[in-house]
Structure formats: C-alpha cells, structure tokens
CSV table of C-alpha atoms in Angstrom, one decimal:
chain,number,residue,atom,x,y,z
U,25,UNK,CA,-5.2,53.2,46.0
U,26,UNK,CA,-8.3,55.0,44.8
U,27,UNK,CA,-8.4,58.8,45.0
U,28,UNK,CA,-11.6,60.8,45.6
U,29,UNK,CA,-12.5,64.4,44.8
U,30,UNK,CA,-15.0,67.0,46.1
U,31,UNK,CA,-18.5,67.1,44.7
U,32,UNK,CA,-19.6,70.7,44.2
U,33,UNK,CA,-22.4,72.0,42.0
U,34,UNK,CA,-22.9,68.6,40.4
U,35,UNK,CA,-19.3,68.1,39.4
U,36,UNK,CA,-16.3,66.2,40.9
U,37,UNK,CA,-13.4,68.7,41.4
U,38,UNK,CA,-10.0,68.5,42.8
U,39,UNK,CA,-9.4,70.5,46.1
U,40,UNK,CA,-7.7,73.9,45.7
U,41,UNK,CA,-4.7,72.8,47.8
U,42,UNK,CA,-4.2,69.5,45.9
U,43,UNK,CA,-3.8,67.8,49.3
U,44,UNK,CA,-5.4,64.5,50.4
U,45,UNK,CA,-6.4,62.7,53.6
U,46,UNK,CA,-5.3,59.1,53.8
U,47,UNK,CA,-8.1,56.7,54.9
U,48,UNK,CA,-6.7,54.0,57.2
U,49,UNK,CA,-8.2,50.6,57.9
U,50,UNK,CA,-8.2,50.4,61.7
U,51,UNK,CA,-8.2,46.6,61.6
U,52,UNK,CA,-5.0,46.4,59.6
U,53,UNK,CA,-3.4,49.8,59.8
U,54,UNK,CA,-3.2,49.8,56.0
U,55,UNK,CA,-3.9,52.9,53.8
U,56,UNK,CA,-7.0,52.2,51.7
U,57,UNK,CA,-7.8,55.5,49.9
U,58,UNK,CA,-7.0,59.1,49.3
U,59,UNK,CA,-9.7,61.6,50.2
U,60,UNK,CA,-9.6,65.2,48.9
U,61,UNK,CA,-8.7,67.7,51.7
U,62,UNK,CA,-10.8,70.7,51.1
U,63,UNK,CA,-9.8,74.2,52.1
U,64,UNK,CA,-11.9,77.2,53.2
U,65,UNK,CA,-11.9,78.3,49.6
U,66,UNK,CA,-13.4,75.0,48.5
U,67,UNK,CA,-16.0,75.3,51.2
U,68,UNK,CA,-16.9,78.7,49.9
U,69,UNK,CA,-17.4,77.3,46.5
U,70,UNK,CA,-19.8,74.7,47.8
U,71,UNK,CA,-21.7,77.2,49.9
U,72,UNK,CA,-22.0,79.5,46.8
U,73,UNK,CA,-23.3,76.6,44.7
U,74,UNK,CA,-25.9,75.7,47.3
U,75,UNK,CA,-26.9,79.4,47.7
U,76,UNK,CA,-27.4,79.7,43.9
U,77,UNK,CA,-29.4,76.5,43.7
U,78,UNK,CA,-31.7,77.5,46.6
U,79,UNK,CA,-32.2,81.1,45.5
U,80,UNK,CA,-33.1,79.9,42.0
U,81,UNK,CA,-35.7,77.5,43.4
U,82,UNK,CA,-34.5,74.5,41.5
U,83,UNK,CA,-35.3,72.3,44.5
U,84,UNK,CA,-37.4,74.3,46.9
U,85,UNK,CA,-39.9,75.2,44.3
U,86,UNK,CA,-40.6,71.6,43.6
U,87,UNK,CA,-43.6,70.1,45.4
U,88,UNK,CA,-43.0,68.0,48.5
U,89,UNK,CA,-44.3,65.0,46.5
U,90,UNK,CA,-41.6,65.5,43.8
U,91,UNK,CA,-38.9,65.9,46.4
U,92,UNK,CA,-40.1,62.8,48.1
U,93,UNK,CA,-39.8,60.8,44.9
U,94,UNK,CA,-36.1,61.8,44.7
U,95,UNK,CA,-35.5,60.8,48.3
U,96,UNK,CA,-37.0,57.4,47.6
U,97,UNK,CA,-34.8,57.0,44.6
U,98,UNK,CA,-31.8,57.7,46.9
U,99,UNK,CA,-33.0,55.1,49.3
U,100,UNK,CA,-33.4,52.5,46.6
U,101,UNK,CA,-30.0,53.3,45.2
U,102,UNK,CA,-28.3,52.8,48.6
U,103,UNK,CA,-30.1,49.5,49.0
U,104,UNK,CA,-28.9,48.3,45.6
U,105,UNK,CA,-25.3,49.0,46.7
U,106,UNK,CA,-25.8,47.7,50.3
U,107,UNK,CA,-23.1,45.0,50.3
U,108,UNK,CA,-20.4,47.3,48.8
U,109,UNK,CA,-21.3,50.2,51.2
U,110,UNK,CA,-21.2,47.9,54.2
U,111,UNK,CA,-17.7,46.6,53.3
U,112,UNK,CA,-16.5,50.2,52.8
U,113,UNK,CA,-18.0,51.3,56.1
U,114,UNK,CA,-16.4,48.4,58.0
U,115,UNK,CA,-12.9,49.0,56.4
U,116,UNK,CA,-13.0,52.7,57.0
U,117,UNK,CA,-14.3,52.8,60.6
U,118,UNK,CA,-13.6,49.4,62.1
U,119,UNK,CA,-17.2,48.6,62.9
U,120,UNK,CA,-18.0,45.0,62.4
U,121,UNK,CA,-19.2,43.9,59.0
U,122,UNK,CA,-22.3,42.4,60.7
U,123,UNK,CA,-23.2,45.8,62.2
U,124,UNK,CA,-22.5,47.7,59.0
U,125,UNK,CA,-24.6,45.2,57.0
U,126,UNK,CA,-27.6,44.8,59.2
U,127,UNK,CA,-27.8,48.2,60.9
U,128,UNK,CA,-25.9,51.0,59.3
U,129,UNK,CA,-26.7,50.6,55.6
U,130,UNK,CA,-30.4,49.7,56.0
U,131,UNK,CA,-30.9,52.5,58.6
U,132,UNK,CA,-29.5,55.0,56.2
U,133,UNK,CA,-31.8,53.9,53.3
U,134,UNK,CA,-34.8,53.6,55.6
U,135,UNK,CA,-34.4,57.1,56.8
U,136,UNK,CA,-34.6,58.5,53.3
U,137,UNK,CA,-37.7,56.4,52.7
U,138,UNK,CA,-39.3,57.6,55.9
U,139,UNK,CA,-38.8,61.3,55.2
U,140,UNK,CA,-39.9,60.9,51.6
U,141,UNK,CA,-43.4,59.9,52.8
U,142,UNK,CA,-44.2,62.6,55.4
U,143,UNK,CA,-44.9,65.5,53.0
U,144,UNK,CA,-48.2,66.3,54.7
U,145,UNK,CA,-46.3,67.7,57.6
U,146,UNK,CA,-45.1,70.5,55.3
U,147,UNK,CA,-48.6,71.6,54.3
U,148,UNK,CA,-49.9,75.0,55.5
U,149,UNK,CA,-52.0,74.7,58.6
U,150,UNK,CA,-55.1,76.9,59.0
U,151,UNK,CA,-55.6,78.5,62.4
U,152,UNK,CA,-58.9,78.7,64.2
U,153,UNK,CA,-59.0,82.5,64.3
U,154,UNK,CA,-62.3,84.4,64.5
U,155,UNK,CA,-63.6,85.9,61.2
U,156,UNK,CA,-63.0,88.1,59.3
U,157,UNK,CA,-59.3,87.1,59.8
U,158,UNK,CA,-58.0,84.1,57.8
U,159,UNK,CA,-54.8,82.9,59.3
U,160,UNK,CA,-52.4,80.1,58.5
U,161,UNK,CA,-48.9,78.8,59.3
U,162,UNK,CA,-46.6,77.9,56.4
U,163,UNK,CA,-43.5,75.7,56.8
U,164,UNK,CA,-40.8,77.0,54.6
U,165,UNK,CA,-37.2,75.7,54.1
U,166,UNK,CA,-34.5,77.5,56.1
U,167,UNK,CA,-32.3,77.9,53.0
U,168,UNK,CA,-28.7,76.6,52.8
U,169,UNK,CA,-27.9,74.0,55.4
U,170,UNK,CA,-24.4,72.9,56.4
U,171,UNK,CA,-24.2,69.5,57.9
U,172,UNK,CA,-21.1,68.3,59.9
U,173,UNK,CA,-21.1,64.7,61.0
U,174,UNK,CA,-19.0,62.6,63.4
U,175,UNK,CA,-17.0,59.5,62.5
U,176,UNK,CA,-18.7,56.7,64.5
U,177,UNK,CA,-21.8,56.3,62.2
U,178,UNK,CA,-21.1,58.0,58.9
U,179,UNK,CA,-23.9,56.4,56.8
U,180,UNK,CA,-26.5,56.8,59.5
U,181,UNK,CA,-25.7,60.4,60.1
U,182,UNK,CA,-25.9,61.1,56.4
U,183,UNK,CA,-29.5,59.8,56.4
U,184,UNK,CA,-30.5,61.6,59.6
U,185,UNK,CA,-29.2,65.0,58.4
U,186,UNK,CA,-29.6,65.0,54.6
U,187,UNK,CA,-33.0,63.3,54.2
U,188,UNK,CA,-35.1,65.8,56.3
U,189,UNK,CA,-33.1,68.8,55.1
U,190,UNK,CA,-33.8,67.9,51.5
U,191,UNK,CA,-37.4,66.9,52.1
U,192,UNK,CA,-38.0,70.4,53.6
U,193,UNK,CA,-36.7,72.0,50.5
U,194,UNK,CA,-33.2,73.1,51.6
U,195,UNK,CA,-29.9,72.9,49.7
U,196,UNK,CA,-27.1,71.2,51.6
U,197,UNK,CA,-23.3,71.3,52.0
U,198,UNK,CA,-22.2,68.1,53.7
U,199,UNK,CA,-19.0,67.6,55.6
U,200,UNK,CA,-18.2,64.0,56.9
U,201,UNK,CA,-15.5,63.4,59.5
U,202,UNK,CA,-12.0,63.7,58.1
U,203,UNK,CA,-11.3,60.2,59.6
U,204,UNK,CA,-14.4,58.5,58.1
U,205,UNK,CA,-15.4,59.9,54.7
U,206,UNK,CA,-15.0,56.9,52.4
U,207,UNK,CA,-18.6,55.5,52.5
U,208,UNK,CA,-20.0,59.0,52.1
U,209,UNK,CA,-17.9,59.7,49.0
U,210,UNK,CA,-19.2,56.5,47.5
U,211,UNK,CA,-22.8,57.4,48.3
U,212,UNK,CA,-22.3,60.7,46.5
U,213,UNK,CA,-21.0,58.8,43.5
U,214,UNK,CA,-24.0,56.5,43.2
U,215,UNK,CA,-26.6,59.3,43.7
U,216,UNK,CA,-24.9,62.1,41.8
U,217,UNK,CA,-27.5,62.2,39.1
U,218,UNK,CA,-30.6,62.1,41.3
U,219,UNK,CA,-30.6,65.8,42.4
U,220,UNK,CA,-30.2,69.1,40.5
U,221,UNK,CA,-26.7,70.6,40.5
U,222,UNK,CA,-25.9,72.5,43.7
U,223,UNK,CA,-28.6,71.0,45.8
U,224,UNK,CA,-26.3,68.5,47.6
U,225,UNK,CA,-22.6,69.2,47.8
U,226,UNK,CA,-19.7,67.3,49.5
U,227,UNK,CA,-16.6,68.9,51.0
U,228,UNK,CA,-14.2,66.5,52.8
U,229,UNK,CA,-11.6,67.9,55.0
U,230,UNK,CA,-10.7,69.0,58.5
U,231,UNK,CA,-11.2,71.9,60.9
U,232,UNK,CA,-10.7,74.6,58.3
U,233,UNK,CA,-13.7,73.5,56.4
U,234,UNK,CA,-15.9,73.2,59.5
U,235,UNK,CA,-15.0,76.7,60.6
U,236,UNK,CA,-15.9,78.1,57.2
U,237,UNK,CA,-19.3,76.5,57.3
U,238,UNK,CA,-19.9,77.8,60.8
U,239,UNK,CA,-18.9,81.3,60.1
U,240,UNK,CA,-20.3,81.8,56.6
U,241,UNK,CA,-23.1,84.3,56.4
U,242,UNK,CA,-24.5,82.5,53.4
U,243,UNK,CA,-25.2,79.4,55.5
U,244,UNK,CA,-28.6,79.7,57.1
U,245,UNK,CA,-28.5,76.6,59.4
U,246,UNK,CA,-25.9,74.3,60.7
U,247,UNK,CA,-26.5,70.8,62.0
U,248,UNK,CA,-23.6,69.1,63.9
U,249,UNK,CA,-23.0,65.8,65.6
U,250,UNK,CA,-19.8,65.5,67.6
U,251,UNK,CA,-18.1,66.5,70.9
U,252,UNK,CA,-19.5,69.1,73.2
U,253,UNK,CA,-16.4,71.3,73.2
U,254,UNK,CA,-16.5,71.4,69.4
U,255,UNK,CA,-20.2,72.2,69.5
U,256,UNK,CA,-19.5,75.1,71.9
U,257,UNK,CA,-16.9,76.5,69.5
U,258,UNK,CA,-19.4,76.2,66.6
U,259,UNK,CA,-22.0,78.1,68.5
U,260,UNK,CA,-19.6,81.0,68.9
U,261,UNK,CA,-18.6,81.0,65.2
U,262,UNK,CA,-22.2,80.6,64.1
U,263,UNK,CA,-23.2,83.8,66.0
U,264,UNK,CA,-21.9,85.9,63.1
U,265,UNK,CA,-25.3,85.7,61.4
U,266,UNK,CA,-27.3,84.1,64.2
U,267,UNK,CA,-27.7,81.0,62.0
U,268,UNK,CA,-30.1,78.3,63.2
U,269,UNK,CA,-28.3,75.4,65.0
U,270,UNK,CA,-29.1,71.8,65.7
U,271,UNK,CA,-26.4,70.2,67.9
U,272,UNK,CA,-26.2,66.5,69.0
U,273,UNK,CA,-23.2,66.5,71.3
U,274,UNK,CA,-21.6,64.3,74.0
U,275,UNK,CA,-23.1,61.8,76.4
U,276,UNK,CA,-22.4,59.9,79.6
U,277,UNK,CA,-25.6,57.8,79.7
U,278,UNK,CA,-26.6,56.1,82.9
U,279,UNK,CA,-27.7,52.4,82.7
U,280,UNK,CA,-29.8,51.8,85.9
U,281,UNK,CA,-30.2,48.2,86.9
U,282,UNK,CA,-32.6,47.5,89.8
U,283,UNK,CA,-32.6,44.3,91.8
U,284,UNK,CA,-36.0,43.4,90.5
U,285,UNK,CA,-34.9,43.3,86.9
U,286,UNK,CA,-34.8,40.4,84.5
U,287,UNK,CA,-31.1,39.6,85.1
U,288,UNK,CA,-30.4,38.0,81.7
U,289,UNK,CA,-32.1,40.8,79.8
U,290,UNK,CA,-30.2,43.5,81.8
U,291,UNK,CA,-26.9,41.7,81.3
U,292,UNK,CA,-27.5,41.6,77.5
U,293,UNK,CA,-28.5,45.2,77.5
U,294,UNK,CA,-25.5,46.3,79.5
U,295,UNK,CA,-23.2,44.5,77.1
U,296,UNK,CA,-24.7,46.1,74.1
U,297,UNK,CA,-24.9,49.5,75.7
U,298,UNK,CA,-21.1,49.8,76.2
U,299,UNK,CA,-19.5,47.3,73.8
U,300,UNK,CA,-21.5,47.7,70.6
U,301,UNK,CA,-19.4,49.7,68.1
U,302,UNK,CA,-16.6,49.3,70.6
U,303,UNK,CA,-18.3,51.8,72.9
U,304,UNK,CA,-17.8,54.6,70.3
U,305,UNK,CA,-21.4,55.9,70.7
U,306,UNK,CA,-22.8,59.1,72.1
U,307,UNK,CA,-25.6,57.1,73.7
U,308,UNK,CA,-23.2,54.5,75.2
U,309,UNK,CA,-24.4,53.2,78.6
U,310,UNK,CA,-20.9,54.0,80.0
U,311,UNK,CA,-22.2,54.5,83.6
U,312,UNK,CA,-23.7,51.2,84.9
U,313,UNK,CA,-25.6,51.9,88.1
U,314,UNK,CA,-26.2,48.7,90.0
U,315,UNK,CA,-28.4,48.2,93.0
U,316,UNK,CA,-26.4,46.9,96.0
U,317,UNK,CA,-28.5,43.7,96.3
U,318,UNK,CA,-27.2,42.4,93.0
U,319,UNK,CA,-23.9,44.3,92.7
U,320,UNK,CA,-21.5,41.4,93.1
U,321,UNK,CA,-23.4,38.8,91.1
U,322,UNK,CA,-24.1,41.1,88.2
U,323,UNK,CA,-20.4,42.2,87.9
U,324,UNK,CA,-19.2,38.7,88.0
U,325,UNK,CA,-21.5,37.6,85.2
U,326,UNK,CA,-20.9,40.8,83.1
U,327,UNK,CA,-17.1,40.5,83.3
U,328,UNK,CA,-17.3,36.9,82.2
U,329,UNK,CA,-19.4,37.8,79.2
U,330,UNK,CA,-17.1,40.7,78.3
U,331,UNK,CA,-14.0,38.4,78.3
U,332,UNK,CA,-15.8,36.0,75.9
U,333,UNK,CA,-16.2,38.6,73.2
U,334,UNK,CA,-14.2,37.7,70.1
U,335,UNK,CA,-11.9,40.5,69.1
U,336,UNK,CA,-10.8,40.6,65.5
U,337,UNK,CA,-10.7,42.0,62.0
U,338,UNK,CA,-13.9,44.0,61.4
U,339,UNK,CA,-14.5,42.3,58.0
U,340,UNK,CA,-14.6,38.9,59.6
U,341,UNK,CA,-18.2,37.8,60.1
U,342,UNK,CA,-17.3,35.9,63.3
U,343,UNK,CA,-15.8,39.1,64.9
U,344,UNK,CA,-17.9,40.4,67.7
U,345,UNK,CA,-15.7,43.3,68.8
U,346,UNK,CA,-13.6,45.2,66.2
U,347,UNK,CA,-10.9,47.9,66.5
U,348,UNK,CA,-11.3,51.5,67.6
U,349,UNK,CA,-11.4,54.1,64.9
U,350,UNK,CA,-7.6,54.7,65.1
U,351,UNK,CA,-4.5,54.0,67.2
U,352,UNK,CA,-4.5,57.7,68.2
U,353,UNK,CA,-8.0,57.4,69.6
U,354,UNK,CA,-7.0,54.2,71.4
U,355,UNK,CA,-4.2,56.1,73.1
U,356,UNK,CA,-6.6,58.7,74.3
U,357,UNK,CA,-8.9,55.9,75.8
U,358,UNK,CA,-5.9,54.3,77.4
U,359,UNK,CA,-5.1,57.6,79.2
U,360,UNK,CA,-8.6,57.5,80.7
U,361,UNK,CA,-8.0,53.9,81.8
U,362,UNK,CA,-4.8,54.9,83.6
U,363,UNK,CA,-6.6,57.8,85.2
U,364,UNK,CA,-9.3,55.4,86.5
U,365,UNK,CA,-6.7,53.3,88.1
U,366,UNK,CA,-5.0,56.3,89.8
U,367,UNK,CA,-8.4,57.5,91.1
U,368,UNK,CA,-8.9,54.2,92.9
U,369,UNK,CA,-11.4,52.4,90.7
U,370,UNK,CA,-10.9,48.7,90.5
U,371,UNK,CA,-10.2,47.1,87.1
U,372,UNK,CA,-12.0,43.7,86.8
U,373,UNK,CA,-11.3,43.0,83.1
U,374,UNK,CA,-9.7,44.5,80.0
U,375,UNK,CA,-7.7,47.8,80.1
U,376,UNK,CA,-5.0,46.6,77.7
U,377,UNK,CA,-4.3,46.7,74.0
U,378,UNK,CA,-6.1,43.9,72.3
U,379,UNK,CA,-3.9,41.1,71.0
U,380,UNK,CA,-5.1,39.9,67.7
U,381,UNK,CA,-3.0,37.4,65.7
U,382,UNK,CA,-1.7,38.8,62.4
U,383,UNK,CA,-3.2,42.3,63.1
U,384,UNK,CA,-0.5,43.9,65.2
U,385,UNK,CA,-1.0,47.2,63.4
U,386,UNK,CA,-4.7,47.4,64.2
U,387,UNK,CA,-6.3,49.7,66.8
U,388,UNK,CA,-7.6,47.0,69.1
U,389,UNK,CA,-8.4,47.5,72.8
U,390,UNK,CA,-9.9,45.0,75.2
U,391,UNK,CA,-13.4,45.5,76.6
U,392,UNK,CA,-12.8,47.2,79.9
U,393,UNK,CA,-14.8,47.3,83.2
U,394,UNK,CA,-14.1,49.3,86.3
U,395,UNK,CA,-16.0,48.7,89.5
U,396,UNK,CA,-16.2,50.5,92.8
U,397,UNK,CA,-16.4,53.8,90.8
U,398,UNK,CA,-17.4,57.0,92.5
U,399,UNK,CA,-19.6,59.5,90.7
U,400,UNK,CA,-16.9,62.2,91.2
U,401,UNK,CA,-14.2,60.2,89.2
U,402,UNK,CA,-13.2,61.4,85.8
U,403,UNK,CA,-14.1,58.0,84.2
U,404,UNK,CA,-17.7,58.6,85.6
U,405,UNK,CA,-18.0,62.1,84.3
U,406,UNK,CA,-16.0,62.5,81.1
U,407,UNK,CA,-17.1,61.0,77.7
U,408,UNK,CA,-14.4,58.4,77.0
U,409,UNK,CA,-16.0,57.3,73.7
U,410,UNK,CA,-14.6,53.8,73.9
U,411,UNK,CA,-15.3,50.4,75.5
U,412,UNK,CA,-14.7,51.5,79.1
U,413,UNK,CA,-17.5,50.8,81.6
U,414,UNK,CA,-17.8,52.5,85.0
U,415,UNK,CA,-19.9,50.6,87.5
U,416,UNK,CA,-21.4,52.5,90.4
U,417,UNK,CA,-23.3,51.0,93.4
U,418,UNK,CA,-26.6,52.5,94.6
U,419,UNK,CA,-29.2,51.8,97.2
U,420,UNK,CA,-32.8,52.7,96.4
U,421,UNK,CA,-34.6,54.8,93.8
U,422,UNK,CA,-33.7,58.2,95.1
U,423,UNK,CA,-30.0,57.6,95.1
U,424,UNK,CA,-30.1,56.0,91.6
U,425,UNK,CA,-31.8,59.1,90.2
U,426,UNK,CA,-29.4,61.4,91.9
U,427,UNK,CA,-26.4,59.6,90.5
U,428,UNK,CA,-27.9,59.3,87.1
U,429,UNK,CA,-28.5,63.1,86.9
U,430,UNK,CA,-25.1,63.9,88.3
U,431,UNK,CA,-23.7,64.7,84.8
U,432,UNK,CA,-23.3,67.7,82.6
U,433,UNK,CA,-24.7,65.5,79.8
U,434,UNK,CA,-28.3,64.5,79.2
U,435,UNK,CA,-28.6,62.4,76.0
U,436,UNK,CA,-30.0,59.0,77.0
U,437,UNK,CA,-30.6,56.6,79.9
U,438,UNK,CA,-31.7,53.0,80.5
U,439,UNK,CA,-33.8,51.5,83.2
U,440,UNK,CA,-34.1,47.8,84.0
U,441,UNK,CA,-36.9,46.7,86.4
U,442,UNK,CA,-40.1,44.6,86.3
U,443,UNK,CA,-41.9,47.3,88.3
U,444,UNK,CA,-43.7,49.3,85.6
U,445,UNK,CA,-44.7,52.1,88.0
U,446,UNK,CA,-41.1,52.5,89.3
U,447,UNK,CA,-39.8,52.6,85.7
U,448,UNK,CA,-42.3,55.3,84.7
U,449,UNK,CA,-41.5,57.4,87.8
U,450,UNK,CA,-37.8,57.1,87.3
U,451,UNK,CA,-38.0,58.0,83.6
U,452,UNK,CA,-39.9,61.2,84.4
U,453,UNK,CA,-37.1,62.1,86.9
U,454,UNK,CA,-34.2,61.7,84.4
U,455,UNK,CA,-32.9,64.8,82.7
U,456,UNK,CA,-32.3,63.3,79.2
U,457,UNK,CA,-33.8,63.1,75.8
U,458,UNK,CA,-34.3,59.4,75.5
U,459,UNK,CA,-35.1,56.8,78.1
U,460,UNK,CA,-35.1,53.1,77.2
U,461,UNK,CA,-36.9,50.8,79.7
U,462,UNK,CA,-35.9,47.1,79.7
U,463,UNK,CA,-34.2,47.6,76.3
U,464,UNK,CA,-31.4,49.5,74.7
U,465,UNK,CA,-30.7,51.3,71.5
U,466,UNK,CA,-34.1,51.4,69.9
U,467,UNK,CA,-33.9,54.2,67.3
U,468,UNK,CA,-37.0,54.7,65.1
U,469,UNK,CA,-37.5,57.2,62.2
U,470,UNK,CA,-40.8,58.1,63.8
U,471,UNK,CA,-39.3,59.1,67.2
U,472,UNK,CA,-37.3,62.3,67.8
U,473,UNK,CA,-33.7,62.0,69.1
U,474,UNK,CA,-31.7,64.7,70.9
U,475,UNK,CA,-30.3,65.8,74.2
U,476,UNK,CA,-30.7,67.9,77.3
U,477,UNK,CA,-28.0,70.0,79.0
U,478,UNK,CA,-24.6,69.9,77.4
U,479,UNK,CA,-25.7,67.0,75.1
U,480,UNK,CA,-27.1,69.7,72.8
U,481,UNK,CA,-30.4,70.9,71.5
U,482,UNK,CA,-32.7,70.4,68.5
U,483,UNK,CA,-34.0,67.0,67.4
U,484,UNK,CA,-33.2,64.5,64.7
U,485,UNK,CA,-35.7,62.0,63.2
U,486,UNK,CA,-39.5,62.1,63.5
U,487,UNK,CA,-41.8,65.0,62.6
U,488,UNK,CA,-39.7,67.1,65.0
U,489,UNK,CA,-36.6,66.3,63.0
U,490,UNK,CA,-38.2,67.4,59.8
U,491,UNK,CA,-39.5,70.7,61.2
U,492,UNK,CA,-36.0,71.5,62.5
U,493,UNK,CA,-35.1,72.2,58.9
U,494,UNK,CA,-38.0,74.6,58.4
U,495,UNK,CA,-39.1,78.0,59.6
U,496,UNK,CA,-42.7,78.9,60.4
U,497,UNK,CA,-44.3,81.8,58.6
U,498,UNK,CA,-47.6,83.2,59.8
U,499,UNK,CA,-49.8,84.5,56.9
U,500,UNK,CA,-52.7,86.6,58.1
U,501,UNK,CA,-55.4,87.9,55.7
U,502,UNK,CA,-58.2,90.3,56.3
U,503,UNK,CA,-61.3,89.0,54.4
U,504,UNK,CA,-63.5,92.1,54.8
U,505,UNK,CA,-64.1,94.1,51.6
U,506,UNK,CA,-61.3,96.6,51.2
U,507,UNK,CA,-59.6,95.3,54.3
U,508,UNK,CA,-61.6,97.5,56.6
U,509,UNK,CA,-61.6,95.3,59.7
U,510,UNK,CA,-61.0,96.7,63.2
U,511,UNK,CA,-57.4,95.6,63.1
U,512,UNK,CA,-56.7,97.5,59.9
U,513,UNK,CA,-58.3,100.8,61.2
U,514,UNK,CA,-56.5,101.3,64.5
U,515,UNK,CA,-54.7,104.4,63.2
C-alpha cells in the first residue's frame, strides 16, 4: 500500500504527528493507500511557505502571460496522465470510471486551460474621469489563499479553485477532503516542478487543519466547498482577520416539470439530476416538482428507469450507479430514508442497501424515490447528499415557484417546459444562482457558479471567478504641473 506525504515549500515531508489517513475503496471496502494526516503545525508551515513566496514576488511579480503558460503546462500534464487519474478518482470516491474518465479529469484540465488564457481581465482599466485627473482600477492578487474542498468532485474542485487563484497571482495552500485526497496527491506529484517553491502547497488532514487555515492571520482569503453548517463555522473562525471568503455550500435544488414538457427529455434530466454521482452533488435535483396533470405517469416511468440502473463496482465500465463515498455516509442517508417513511412519504422504489454480488463490503445503496412528499418534510428540506428523490405535486406556475423557493438553500434549479415565456418568467422568480431550462448540469468555464441564501456567496468559474481572487485598487493621479488641481488645494 502506497504512502503519501505533504507537499510544502516544494518538498515532500512527513507530517509532524507521523499519523496517516487510510484511503478506502467504497466499491470493495479495501484499504488502498495511506495519506499523511497533517496537524495544525503542518498547516502553519504550509501557510508560512506560501506567505514567503507571495511576499518575495516569485509568482505574483511574473506577468499574467508567464503565469498562464505555467497553468497550460499543468493542464497538459493532467491530460497526459488522464487514464491513471481517472482510475485513482474512481477507486478513491466510488464515482463510475466512465464519469471520472469523460467528465472529471478533462474538466479539471480544461479549467486550467481556460484560466490560462484570460489574462486580459487582469489588466488595469482606465476610468472615464474628467481631466486633469487620470484614474485607473488595478486588479491585484489577494495574497495567500487557503482552499478547502469537498469529497464528491476532488479533481474538478482542484481546477475550479487553484487555476483562478494562481492566474490572479496568489500563492495557495490546498486542503482536499480527508476522505478523498488520493487523486489530488497524485496531481501534486506530476506537477511538482511546474511552479516555484511555496506557490502551491498541499496539506492533507482533517478538521484541525481546516480550522488552522480559517483562523490564521497570514491567510488573506479562504475558498471552501462543503456543507452549510461547516461554512458557518468557517465564517466565525475567519473573522479573526476579516479574511475574504468564497463559500459554495449546500443545496436542495428544485427540478420543476410542467405538463407541457418534452416527457422523454424531462425523464432523462430527472434521472441525471438525482442519480448521477449517486446523488452526491450540491446541485442534485433532489426535489422533483411535478405538475398534477402528469404526476402519476411521470412517477411510473421514472421509477421503472431507476430500477433498471446497473449497480456495481465503480471501475467496471458497464456500471451505471456506483457506491456512496463510504458506509458511514450510507448509514446517514439511510436515516433520512427512515425519517421519510415516518413522516408519511410513500416509497416507490429503492430505500435499501444495494446487493452487489462479490462486493458485500461496498457502500452500495439503491436509487430511492419518495412520492406524496410535503414541502415541510425533512426529506424535502434537508440536504441528504445521496440518491434520494423527493417528489412533490403542484398545480400551476405560482404554486411551483412557491414550493421551489421554500428552502433555505438557493444553489440551482431546473425547469422543463416547451413554453419559452413561461420558462423565462419562472427562472426570474427563482432565488438561486443557476437555472437550467430543458437541460441539467451544464457547467462551463465561461459561466460563473455560486449560490443564494444559505448556499453561500462568491462565484467560481468565469471572469467573476477569476476576480474573486483579486482585490481592486483605485490609482488616481493629478496631471496638472505640481499637482495643483482643485482637489489638491482644498485645505
């Protein structure tokens, strides 16, 4: 079993505690690697390395063009190791090998390529101020950025957070989830010689490391993807130096299907929205809102399709539905399923541990659908983060919008209708950061992503995502000889 260390200041070092985290394959239950378990002291070393590198200007002083060249090299290196990284990601997280191969790895590489090419967005912008004043806005890096990522999309989050942070000229301390670090450690190994020492550091570990990153006065910005309750704790800890925050938190996204939809397209979208990645997505369409006219027909067809999904080893290319991240997480999801039954929702399929031949130690769970769900039920309000769908009936546009917005979250939503005007009107009424109309899950490097309400704030991807990692400086110059303009002679 391979053992992996921390990457700090351009070197691989053992954790101060000497302890490790065991990486478990959720398909088999087997131990596949030992990951260094960093302490607060290790985090402090990583922060100090990033601080020295930033203050010395070894990265921030480079032109955006030079930084972009390094990002493109990272992208090409990831692509050259695509097969290996996909297999690691699948074994470490339980996501299907098809998804890791065709979505996760290329998305990570493409994100680095995208941000490497938008250097013009960092150029100073001259303001149209009346002479003799010459005024401009400069985009400068924030400084030391700490990035803490969730376990459901390790490679994608690495690209989303690190690429814009580096392009903007920052130095980074990166902490992947303690239950999904393996692919990230491997990425650090293959890109170790691309960047100057201290510019990008890796600390693997648990809560102690995250708390140190949040509290450190030497960290200027923290970007976090994870649960809302954890994000709220981070906000409190980060207040010690009022560091800048970008938080992508929980979701309970409504998937609104009107009677005038394309039924086949809406069925496919509903399946993807809740069962892709075994429902372990912040943007999962976990609340399916069905118009009463098609309620029974849609449910019957959806349940039939869900029961057809092939559950199995994530590394098998014929598998359509892999395991959850761990047996512990599966237990938490099963508690929600029990709660749904107690609250009076009707289970039409799933709800049990998945039975996969020869993989009795895996973390499998059947695709689960509840119907006759009320918006007040816990399964309709709480983020389950698993393959559990709550189906709610509505009658008319106004009721659909009311139910959709009846949530503390506001990350994403889906609308299915052939009526373009209806779709546009509903999309404007929804309190969320992304609305997909007659489609699901389109993420584009050019388009910003983030939430409303308790789904967080700040944006990832797009120009907006790049500018999150900058701060604007106004530079104002008096062009009169001797600086004797009216503004300079008030006193």
